[in-house]
Coordinates of C-alpha atoms in Angstrom, one line a residue:
G1 CA 33.7 98.7 158.5
S2 CA 32.3 101.6 156.5
D3 CA 35.4 101.8 154.3
A4 CA 35.2 98.1 153.5
D5 CA 31.5 98.4 152.7
S6 CA 32.3 101.4 150.4
A7 CA 35.1 99.5 148.6
S8 CA 32.9 96.4 148.1
G9 CA 30.2 98.7 146.8
D10 CA 32.6 100.2 144.3
S11 CA 33.7 96.8 143.1
E12 CA 30.1 95.7 142.7
D13 CA 29.5 98.9 140.6
E14 CA 32.4 98.1 138.4
S15 CA 31.4 94.6 137.8
E16 CA 27.8 95.8 137.0
S17 CA 29.2 98.3 134.5
E18 CA 31.3 95.6 132.9
A19 CA 28.2 93.4 132.7
E20 CA 26.3 96.2 131.1
L21 CA 28.7 96.3 128.2
P22 CA 28.5 92.8 126.6
E23 CA 30.0 93.9 123.2
E24 CA 32.6 96.4 124.4
N25 CA 35.2 96.1 127.2
R26 CA 37.3 98.5 129.0
F27 CA 40.0 98.4 126.2
G28 CA 37.5 99.5 123.6
L29 CA 37.7 96.2 121.7
S30 CA 34.8 94.2 120.3
A31 CA 33.7 90.9 121.8
E32 CA 34.8 89.0 118.7
K33 CA 38.3 90.5 118.8
M34 CA 38.5 89.8 122.6
K35 CA 37.5 86.2 121.8
K36 CA 40.3 85.8 119.3
L37 CA 42.9 87.3 121.7
K38 CA 41.7 84.9 124.4
N39 CA 42.0 81.9 122.1
K40 CA 45.5 83.0 121.2
F41 CA 46.4 83.5 124.8
D42 CA 45.0 80.0 125.7
K43 CA 47.0 78.4 122.9
I44 CA 50.2 79.9 124.1
Y45 CA 50.0 79.7 127.9
D46 CA 47.4 77.1 128.8
A47 CA 49.0 73.8 129.6
E48 CA 47.3 70.9 127.8
A49 CA 47.1 67.4 129.1
D50 CA 50.6 65.8 128.9
D51 CA 50.5 62.2 127.8
G52 CA 54.1 61.6 128.8
E53 CA 55.6 61.7 125.3
K54 CA 58.2 64.4 124.5
K55 CA 58.0 65.8 120.9
D56 CA 61.2 66.1 118.9
F57 CA 62.4 69.3 117.1
Y58 CA 61.0 68.2 113.7
Q59 CA 57.5 67.7 115.2
Q60 CA 57.6 71.0 116.9
Q61 CA 58.6 72.8 113.8
K62 CA 56.0 71.0 111.8
E63 CA 53.2 71.9 114.2
E64 CA 54.3 75.6 114.3
L65 CA 54.2 75.7 110.5
Q66 CA 50.8 74.1 110.4
S67 CA 49.5 76.5 113.0
Y68 CA 50.8 79.4 110.9
V69 CA 49.0 78.1 107.8
D70 CA 45.8 77.6 109.7
N71 CA 45.9 81.1 111.1
T72 CA 46.6 82.5 107.6
R73 CA 43.6 80.6 106.2
N74 CA 41.4 81.8 109.0
E75 CA 42.4 85.5 108.3
M76 CA 42.1 85.2 104.6
S77 CA 38.6 83.5 104.9
E78 CA 37.3 86.8 106.3
L79 CA 38.5 88.6 103.1
A80 CA 36.0 87.0 100.8
D81 CA 36.0 89.9 98.3
I82 CA 39.7 89.3 97.3
N83 CA 40.3 86.8 94.6
Y84 CA 43.4 85.0 95.7
R85 CA 44.9 81.6 95.1
W86 CA 47.0 79.5 97.5
S87 CA 50.5 78.4 96.6
G88 CA 50.6 75.1 94.8
E89 CA 47.3 75.6 92.9
Y90 CA 47.0 75.7 89.1
V91 CA 45.7 78.9 87.6
K92 CA 44.9 80.0 84.0
V93 CA 46.5 83.2 82.8
V94 CA 45.2 85.1 79.7
I95 CA 47.8 87.4 78.1
E96 CA 46.7 89.7 75.3
D97 CA 48.7 91.0 72.4
M98 CA 51.2 88.1 72.6
P99 CA 53.8 88.1 69.7
Y100 CA 53.5 85.2 67.3
E101 CA 57.3 84.5 67.7
F102 CA 56.6 83.5 71.3
M103 CA 54.3 80.7 70.1
Q104 CA 56.7 79.6 67.4
G105 CA 59.6 79.2 69.8
F106 CA 57.5 78.1 72.8
N107 CA 59.0 75.3 74.9
P108 CA 56.8 73.9 77.7
A109 CA 59.9 72.6 79.5
L110 CA 61.3 76.1 79.7
P111 CA 59.9 78.0 82.7
V112 CA 58.4 81.5 82.1
V113 CA 58.3 84.1 84.8
V114 CA 55.0 85.9 84.9
G115 CA 54.9 89.2 86.8
G116 CA 56.0 92.8 86.8
I117 CA 57.7 95.4 88.9
S118 CA 55.4 98.4 89.2
N119 CA 58.0 100.9 90.3
E120 CA 60.6 99.9 87.6
E121 CA 58.5 100.3 84.4
G122 CA 59.7 103.9 83.6
L123 CA 62.9 104.6 81.7
S124 CA 65.6 107.1 82.7
L125 CA 69.3 107.7 82.7
I126 CA 71.2 105.4 85.2
N127 CA 74.6 106.2 86.8
L128 CA 76.6 103.1 87.4
R129 CA 79.9 102.4 89.2
I130 CA 81.6 99.8 87.0
K131 CA 85.0 98.0 86.8
R132 CA 86.4 95.7 84.2
H133 CA 86.5 92.1 85.3
R134 CA 90.0 91.0 86.2
W135 CA 89.7 87.9 84.0
Y136 CA 88.4 89.7 80.9
P137 CA 91.3 90.3 78.6
K138 CA 90.3 93.6 76.9
I139 CA 89.2 97.0 78.2
L140 CA 85.8 98.3 77.3
K141 CA 85.2 101.2 74.9
T142 CA 82.6 103.9 75.0
G143 CA 79.9 103.5 72.4
D144 CA 80.1 99.7 72.1
P145 CA 76.7 98.1 72.9
I146 CA 76.8 95.9 76.0
V147 CA 74.3 93.7 77.8
I148 CA 73.4 94.6 81.4
S149 CA 72.1 91.8 83.7
V150 CA 70.5 93.2 86.8
G151 CA 67.7 91.6 88.8
W152 CA 65.1 89.9 86.6
R153 CA 66.1 92.1 83.6
R154 CA 68.6 91.7 80.8
F155 CA 68.8 94.5 78.3
Q156 CA 71.2 95.9 75.7
T157 CA 72.4 99.5 76.0
I158 CA 75.2 101.9 74.9
P159 CA 77.3 103.0 77.9
T160 CA 79.3 106.3 78.1
Y161 CA 82.2 105.9 80.5
F162 CA 83.4 108.8 82.5
M163 CA 85.4 109.8 85.6
N164 CA 84.3 112.3 88.2
D165 CA 87.1 114.7 89.4
R166 CA 84.8 116.5 91.9
I167 CA 84.3 119.4 89.4
K168 CA 83.1 117.8 86.2
N169 CA 82.3 114.4 84.7
R170 CA 85.2 113.8 82.2
M171 CA 84.4 111.4 79.4
L172 CA 86.7 108.3 79.0
K173 CA 87.2 106.7 75.7
Y174 CA 88.2 103.4 77.4
T175 CA 87.7 102.0 80.9
P176 CA 90.7 102.1 83.2
E177 CA 92.9 99.0 83.4
H178 CA 92.5 98.2 87.2
M179 CA 90.3 100.9 88.5
H180 CA 86.6 101.7 89.0
C181 CA 84.9 104.3 86.8
S182 CA 81.4 105.6 86.2
A183 CA 79.1 104.8 83.3
A184 CA 75.9 106.4 82.1
I185 CA 73.3 104.2 80.4
Y186 CA 69.6 104.5 79.4
G187 CA 67.3 101.9 80.9
P188 CA 64.4 101.1 83.4
Y189 CA 64.4 102.3 87.0
I190 CA 66.8 100.3 89.2
P191 CA 67.0 100.7 92.9
P192 CA 70.3 102.3 94.0
G193 CA 72.8 99.8 95.5
T194 CA 71.7 96.9 93.2
G195 CA 74.6 94.9 91.8
F196 CA 74.9 93.9 88.1
C197 CA 77.2 92.2 85.6
A198 CA 77.8 93.1 82.0
Y199 CA 78.7 91.0 79.0
F200 CA 78.7 91.1 75.2
L201 CA 76.2 89.1 73.1
K202 CA 78.9 87.7 70.8
R203 CA 81.5 86.0 73.0
M204 CA 84.9 86.7 71.6
H205 CA 87.1 85.5 74.5
S206 CA 87.4 82.6 76.9
F207 CA 85.8 84.5 79.8
G208 CA 82.3 85.9 79.2
I209 CA 81.7 88.5 82.0
A210 CA 83.2 91.8 80.9
A211 CA 82.5 94.0 83.9
T212 CA 80.7 94.2 87.2
G213 CA 79.5 97.1 89.3
T214 CA 76.7 98.8 91.3
V215 CA 73.9 101.1 90.5
L216 CA 74.4 104.6 92.0
E217 CA 71.4 106.6 91.0
N218 CA 68.6 107.2 88.5
S219 CA 68.6 110.6 87.0
Q220 CA 67.0 112.5 84.2
S221 CA 70.2 114.2 83.1
I222 CA 73.9 113.5 83.5
D223 CA 76.3 116.1 82.2
I224 CA 79.5 114.5 80.7
V225 CA 82.1 116.6 79.0
K226 CA 85.3 116.2 77.1
K227 CA 88.2 118.5 76.3
L228 CA 87.9 120.7 73.2
K229 CA 91.0 122.5 71.9
L230 CA 90.6 125.1 69.1
T231 CA 93.5 126.8 67.3
G232 CA 93.6 130.1 65.5
Y233 CA 96.1 132.5 63.9
P234 CA 96.5 136.3 64.2
D235 CA 95.3 138.3 61.1
K236 CA 95.8 141.9 62.4
I237 CA 97.6 143.2 65.5
H238 CA 97.0 146.6 67.1
K239 CA 99.1 146.9 70.3
N240 CA 97.4 144.5 72.8
T241 CA 94.4 143.8 70.5
A242 CA 94.5 141.2 67.7
Y243 CA 92.0 139.8 65.2
I244 CA 92.1 136.0 65.2
K245 CA 91.1 133.9 62.2
K246 CA 90.6 130.2 61.3
M247 CA 89.3 129.3 64.8
F248 CA 85.5 129.6 64.2
N249 CA 83.4 129.4 61.0
S250 CA 80.5 131.8 61.8
P251 CA 79.7 134.7 64.1
L252 CA 77.2 132.4 65.9
E253 CA 80.1 130.1 67.1
V254 CA 82.0 133.2 68.2
A255 CA 79.0 134.4 70.2
K256 CA 78.9 131.1 72.1
F257 CA 82.5 131.6 73.2
E258 CA 82.5 135.3 74.1
G259 CA 84.5 135.9 77.3
A260 CA 86.4 132.6 77.0
S261 CA 90.1 132.6 77.8
V262 CA 92.7 132.1 75.1
K263 CA 96.4 131.7 75.3
T264 CA 99.3 131.9 72.8
V265 CA 102.2 129.5 72.4
S266 CA 104.5 132.0 74.1
G267 CA 102.3 132.1 77.2
I268 CA 100.5 135.4 76.6
R269 CA 96.9 135.2 78.0
G270 CA 93.9 136.9 76.4
Q271 CA 90.1 136.9 76.1
V272 CA 87.6 136.6 73.3
K273 CA 85.7 139.8 72.8
K274 CA 83.4 140.2 69.7
A275 CA 82.9 138.7 66.2
A276 CA 84.4 140.7 63.3
G277 CA 83.0 139.8 59.9
N278 CA 81.1 136.8 58.7
A279 CA 84.0 134.3 58.3
G280 CA 84.4 133.5 62.0
M281 CA 87.1 136.1 62.7
F282 CA 86.9 137.7 66.1
R283 CA 88.6 140.4 68.2
A284 CA 90.6 139.4 71.2
T285 CA 92.6 141.4 73.8
F286 CA 95.9 140.1 75.3
E287 CA 98.0 141.2 78.3
D288 CA 100.9 142.0 75.9
K289 CA 101.4 142.5 72.3
I290 CA 101.6 139.2 70.4
K291 CA 103.4 138.4 67.2
I292 CA 102.0 137.5 63.8
S293 CA 103.7 134.1 64.0
D294 CA 102.0 133.1 67.3
I295 CA 99.4 130.4 67.5
V296 CA 96.3 131.1 69.7
F297 CA 94.7 128.2 71.6
L298 CA 91.3 128.0 73.2
R299 CA 90.7 125.2 75.7
A300 CA 87.1 124.4 76.4
L301 CA 84.8 121.6 77.5
H302 CA 82.2 120.0 75.1
T303 CA 79.1 118.3 76.5
I304 CA 78.6 114.7 75.2
P305 CA 75.0 113.6 74.7
I306 CA 74.2 110.2 76.2
K307 CA 72.7 107.8 73.6
K308 CA 69.2 106.7 74.7
F309 CA 69.2 103.1 73.6
Y310 CA 67.3 100.4 75.5
N311 CA 66.8 96.9 73.9
P312 CA 65.4 94.1 76.2
I313 CA 66.9 90.7 75.8
T314 CA 64.3 88.0 75.1
S315 CA 64.7 84.3 75.0
L316 CA 61.7 83.2 72.8
I317 CA 61.2 86.3 70.6
S318 CA 63.6 87.0 67.7
V319 CA 64.8 90.6 68.1
T320 CA 67.5 92.3 66.1
Y321 CA 70.3 93.4 68.4
M322 CA 72.8 96.2 67.9
R323 CA 76.4 95.4 66.8
S324 CA 79.5 97.3 67.5
I325 CA 81.4 99.1 64.7
A326 CA 84.2 96.6 64.9
E327 CA 81.8 93.7 64.4
I328 CA 80.1 95.4 61.4
R329 CA 83.5 96.0 59.8
R330 CA 84.6 92.5 60.5
S331 CA 81.4 91.0 59.0
K332 CA 81.6 93.2 55.8
N333 CA 85.4 92.8 55.6
M334 CA 85.9 96.6 55.7
A335 CA 89.2 98.2 56.6
V336 CA 89.5 100.9 59.3
P337 CA 89.3 104.4 57.8
N338 CA 92.8 105.9 57.4
K339 CA 92.7 109.6 57.9
Q340 CA 95.8 111.4 56.9
D341 CA 95.0 114.3 59.3
S342 CA 95.1 111.9 62.3
H343 CA 98.6 110.7 61.6
Y344 CA 101.5 112.0 63.7
K345 CA 103.8 114.2 61.6
P346 CA 107.3 115.5 62.3
I347 CA 107.2 119.1 63.6
T348 CA 109.4 121.5 61.8
R349 CA 109.9 124.9 63.3
V350 CA 111.7 127.8 61.7
A351 CA 114.4 129.3 63.9
K352 CA 113.3 132.8 64.9
H353 CA 115.7 135.7 64.9
F354 CA 114.7 138.4 67.5
N355 CA 115.8 142.0 67.4
P356 CA 118.2 143.1 70.1
L357 CA 116.8 144.5 73.3
V358 CA 116.6 148.2 73.3
V359 CA 116.3 149.9 76.7
P360 CA 114.7 153.4 76.5
K361 CA 116.9 156.2 77.7
S362 CA 114.4 157.2 80.3
L363 CA 114.8 153.8 81.9
Q364 CA 118.6 153.8 81.5
A365 CA 118.9 156.8 83.8
D366 CA 117.2 154.9 86.7
L367 CA 119.3 151.7 86.3
P368 CA 122.3 151.0 88.5
F369 CA 125.7 151.5 87.0
K370 CA 126.3 147.8 86.7
S371 CA 123.2 147.3 84.6
K372 CA 123.6 150.3 82.4
P373 CA 124.8 149.6 78.8
K374 CA 128.6 150.5 78.4
I375 CA 129.4 152.3 75.1
I376 CA 133.1 152.2 74.3
K377 CA 134.1 154.7 71.7
T378 CA 136.8 153.6 69.3
D379 CA 139.4 156.1 68.2
S380 CA 143.1 156.3 67.3
T381 CA 144.3 155.5 70.8
T382 CA 142.3 152.3 71.1
R383 CA 143.1 150.8 67.7
A384 CA 145.0 147.6 67.4
V385 CA 148.8 147.9 67.3
V386 CA 150.8 145.8 64.8
M387 CA 154.3 144.8 66.3
D388 CA 157.5 145.0 64.3
E389 CA 160.3 142.4 64.2
H390 CA 162.1 143.7 67.3
D391 CA 158.8 143.8 69.3
K392 CA 158.0 140.3 68.2
K393 CA 161.5 139.0 69.4
V394 CA 161.1 140.8 72.8
S395 CA 157.6 139.3 73.3
D396 CA 158.8 135.9 72.3
L397 CA 161.8 136.1 74.8
I398 CA 159.5 137.3 77.6
G399 CA 157.1 134.4 76.9
K400 CA 160.0 131.9 77.1
I401 CA 161.3 133.4 80.3
N402 CA 157.8 133.1 81.8
L403 CA 157.5 129.5 80.6
L404 CA 160.9 128.6 82.3
Y405 CA 159.8 130.4 85.5
K406 CA 156.5 128.5 85.6
D407 CA 158.3 125.1 85.0
K408 CA 160.9 125.9 87.7
S409 CA 158.2 126.9 90.2
K410 CA 156.2 123.7 89.4
K411 CA 159.3 121.5 90.1
K412 CA 160.0 123.4 93.3
R413 CA 156.5 122.9 94.5
E414 CA 156.6 119.2 93.8
K415 CA 159.9 118.9 95.6
D416 CA 158.6 120.8 98.6
T417 CA 155.5 118.6 98.8
K418 CA 157.7 115.4 98.6
Q419 CA 160.0 116.6 101.3
R420 CA 157.1 117.5 103.6
S421 CA 155.5 114.1 103.1
E422 CA 158.9 112.3 103.9
Y423 CA 159.4 114.5 107.0
K424 CA 155.9 113.7 108.1
L425 CA 156.5 109.9 107.8
K426 CA 159.8 110.2 109.6
R427 CA 158.2 112.1 112.5
Q428 CA 155.4 109.5 112.7
A429 CA 158.0 106.7 113.0
E430 CA 159.9 108.6 115.7
E431 CA 156.7 109.2 117.6
A432 CA 155.8 105.6 117.4
E433 CA 159.3 104.5 118.7
A434 CA 159.1 107.0 121.5
D435 CA 155.7 105.8 122.6
S436 CA 156.9 102.2 122.7
R437 CA 159.9 103.2 124.9
R438 CA 157.6 105.1 127.2
K439 CA 155.2 102.2 127.5
K440 CA 158.1 99.8 128.3
K441 CA 159.6 102.1 130.9
R442 CA 156.2 102.6 132.5
K443 CA 155.6 98.8 132.7
T444 CA 159.1 98.3 134.3
F445 CA 158.4 101.0 136.9
F446 CA 155.0 99.7 137.9
R447 CA 156.2 96.1 138.1
K448 CA 159.1 97.0 140.5
E449 CA 156.6 99.2 142.5
G450 CA 154.3 96.3 142.8
Q451 CA 157.0 93.9 143.9
H452 CA 158.1 96.4 146.5
Q453 CA 154.6 96.9 147.9
R454 CA 154.0 93.1 148.2
G455 CA 157.3 92.7 150.0
G456 CA 156.5 95.4 152.5
N457 CA 153.1 93.9 153.3
S458 CA 154.5 90.4 153.9
G459 CA 157.2 91.9 156.4
S460 CA 154.5 93.7 158.4
K461 CA 152.5 90.5 158.8
D462 CA 155.5 88.6 160.1

């Protein structure tokens, strides 16, 4: 009884402590918040009076939508300091520094999107993954201005196409025929993974979309390189060192390529050392002595600067857009420049005559006898002998005898071969006839043996 009294006393104390806190409860929430939670609980779980009519799906969805709007209005009514407008209301917007071309070409029937994207206002380099559209008839060229349509934006830019080979970004003059490649453009920030399409302002073909792709990243620098091949010619040669000319124009250019690898047409490798003089000549060392007629090549990579051109496309404001070089030439009726140095010319090479190989005597002593040079001394005993008339007749007679012997031997070989083949055929025929006789004899023997066994079995049964 005492335990029950103590338990009842504890419950009374708890109820009194709850009664003492009219504004706070045991969850630490205010009375107003608890009241809202209770109302929400009542709306969800309390059963209202059922008038016997069942609501259809449309009515249920309509009531849920209306309840959502009412709850939103109740929540927003508490935020009186925020100047907001409900959807469907008319508002007046004042825009400052509006271009006058906008008012001249304004069309009230044409909708105008008012707004901005705060995190996409800055400009940077953009790395794209792009592919020519399969229905577009021509491939795209690096440097031709193109329009990129992504999200709410349309802007004109100059792309630089390249291909990543896991070591470097190699520039492409044209996009691949049926493959993806990368492109670097200059424009506003675009979230990675956003799709886009590209087209040209002046439509030249039946299909307008030139390419499609995806945004990979926004970057402040993208290093794109292309191959650079320089040629030079030896001026002076001292053993494995040579002075090369006509590859550079100044010592400054030589300083940029110090330590670079060079190679001759004959495959001898070398390295650029130091500049020699003010005309671009430099000293280079090679792994073997080169010839004055050799051509020296230097293969390097040249960084391509990305053109930072961004021109937004506007519908109501007249803006001058960039044209490609082909369009400018076409409009001005200009021919393509014809450079004679760019033409392919027939290659004429002079046949070189090399000196015979001279093996030093110190090396000849170590060579095997088979590889040693054989020097045959000519004297009176090894000179050519001129035959007289008698010797000529003897030589002619021996030649005729040898010819007759060879002809006779050939006929004898042919006759022996023919006889062997005939004898082989004869033996095959005899073997076939003997086999047939053996088979016939075997059949006769087994037939009589069978008849004899059948006759013996029938006599035993009787």
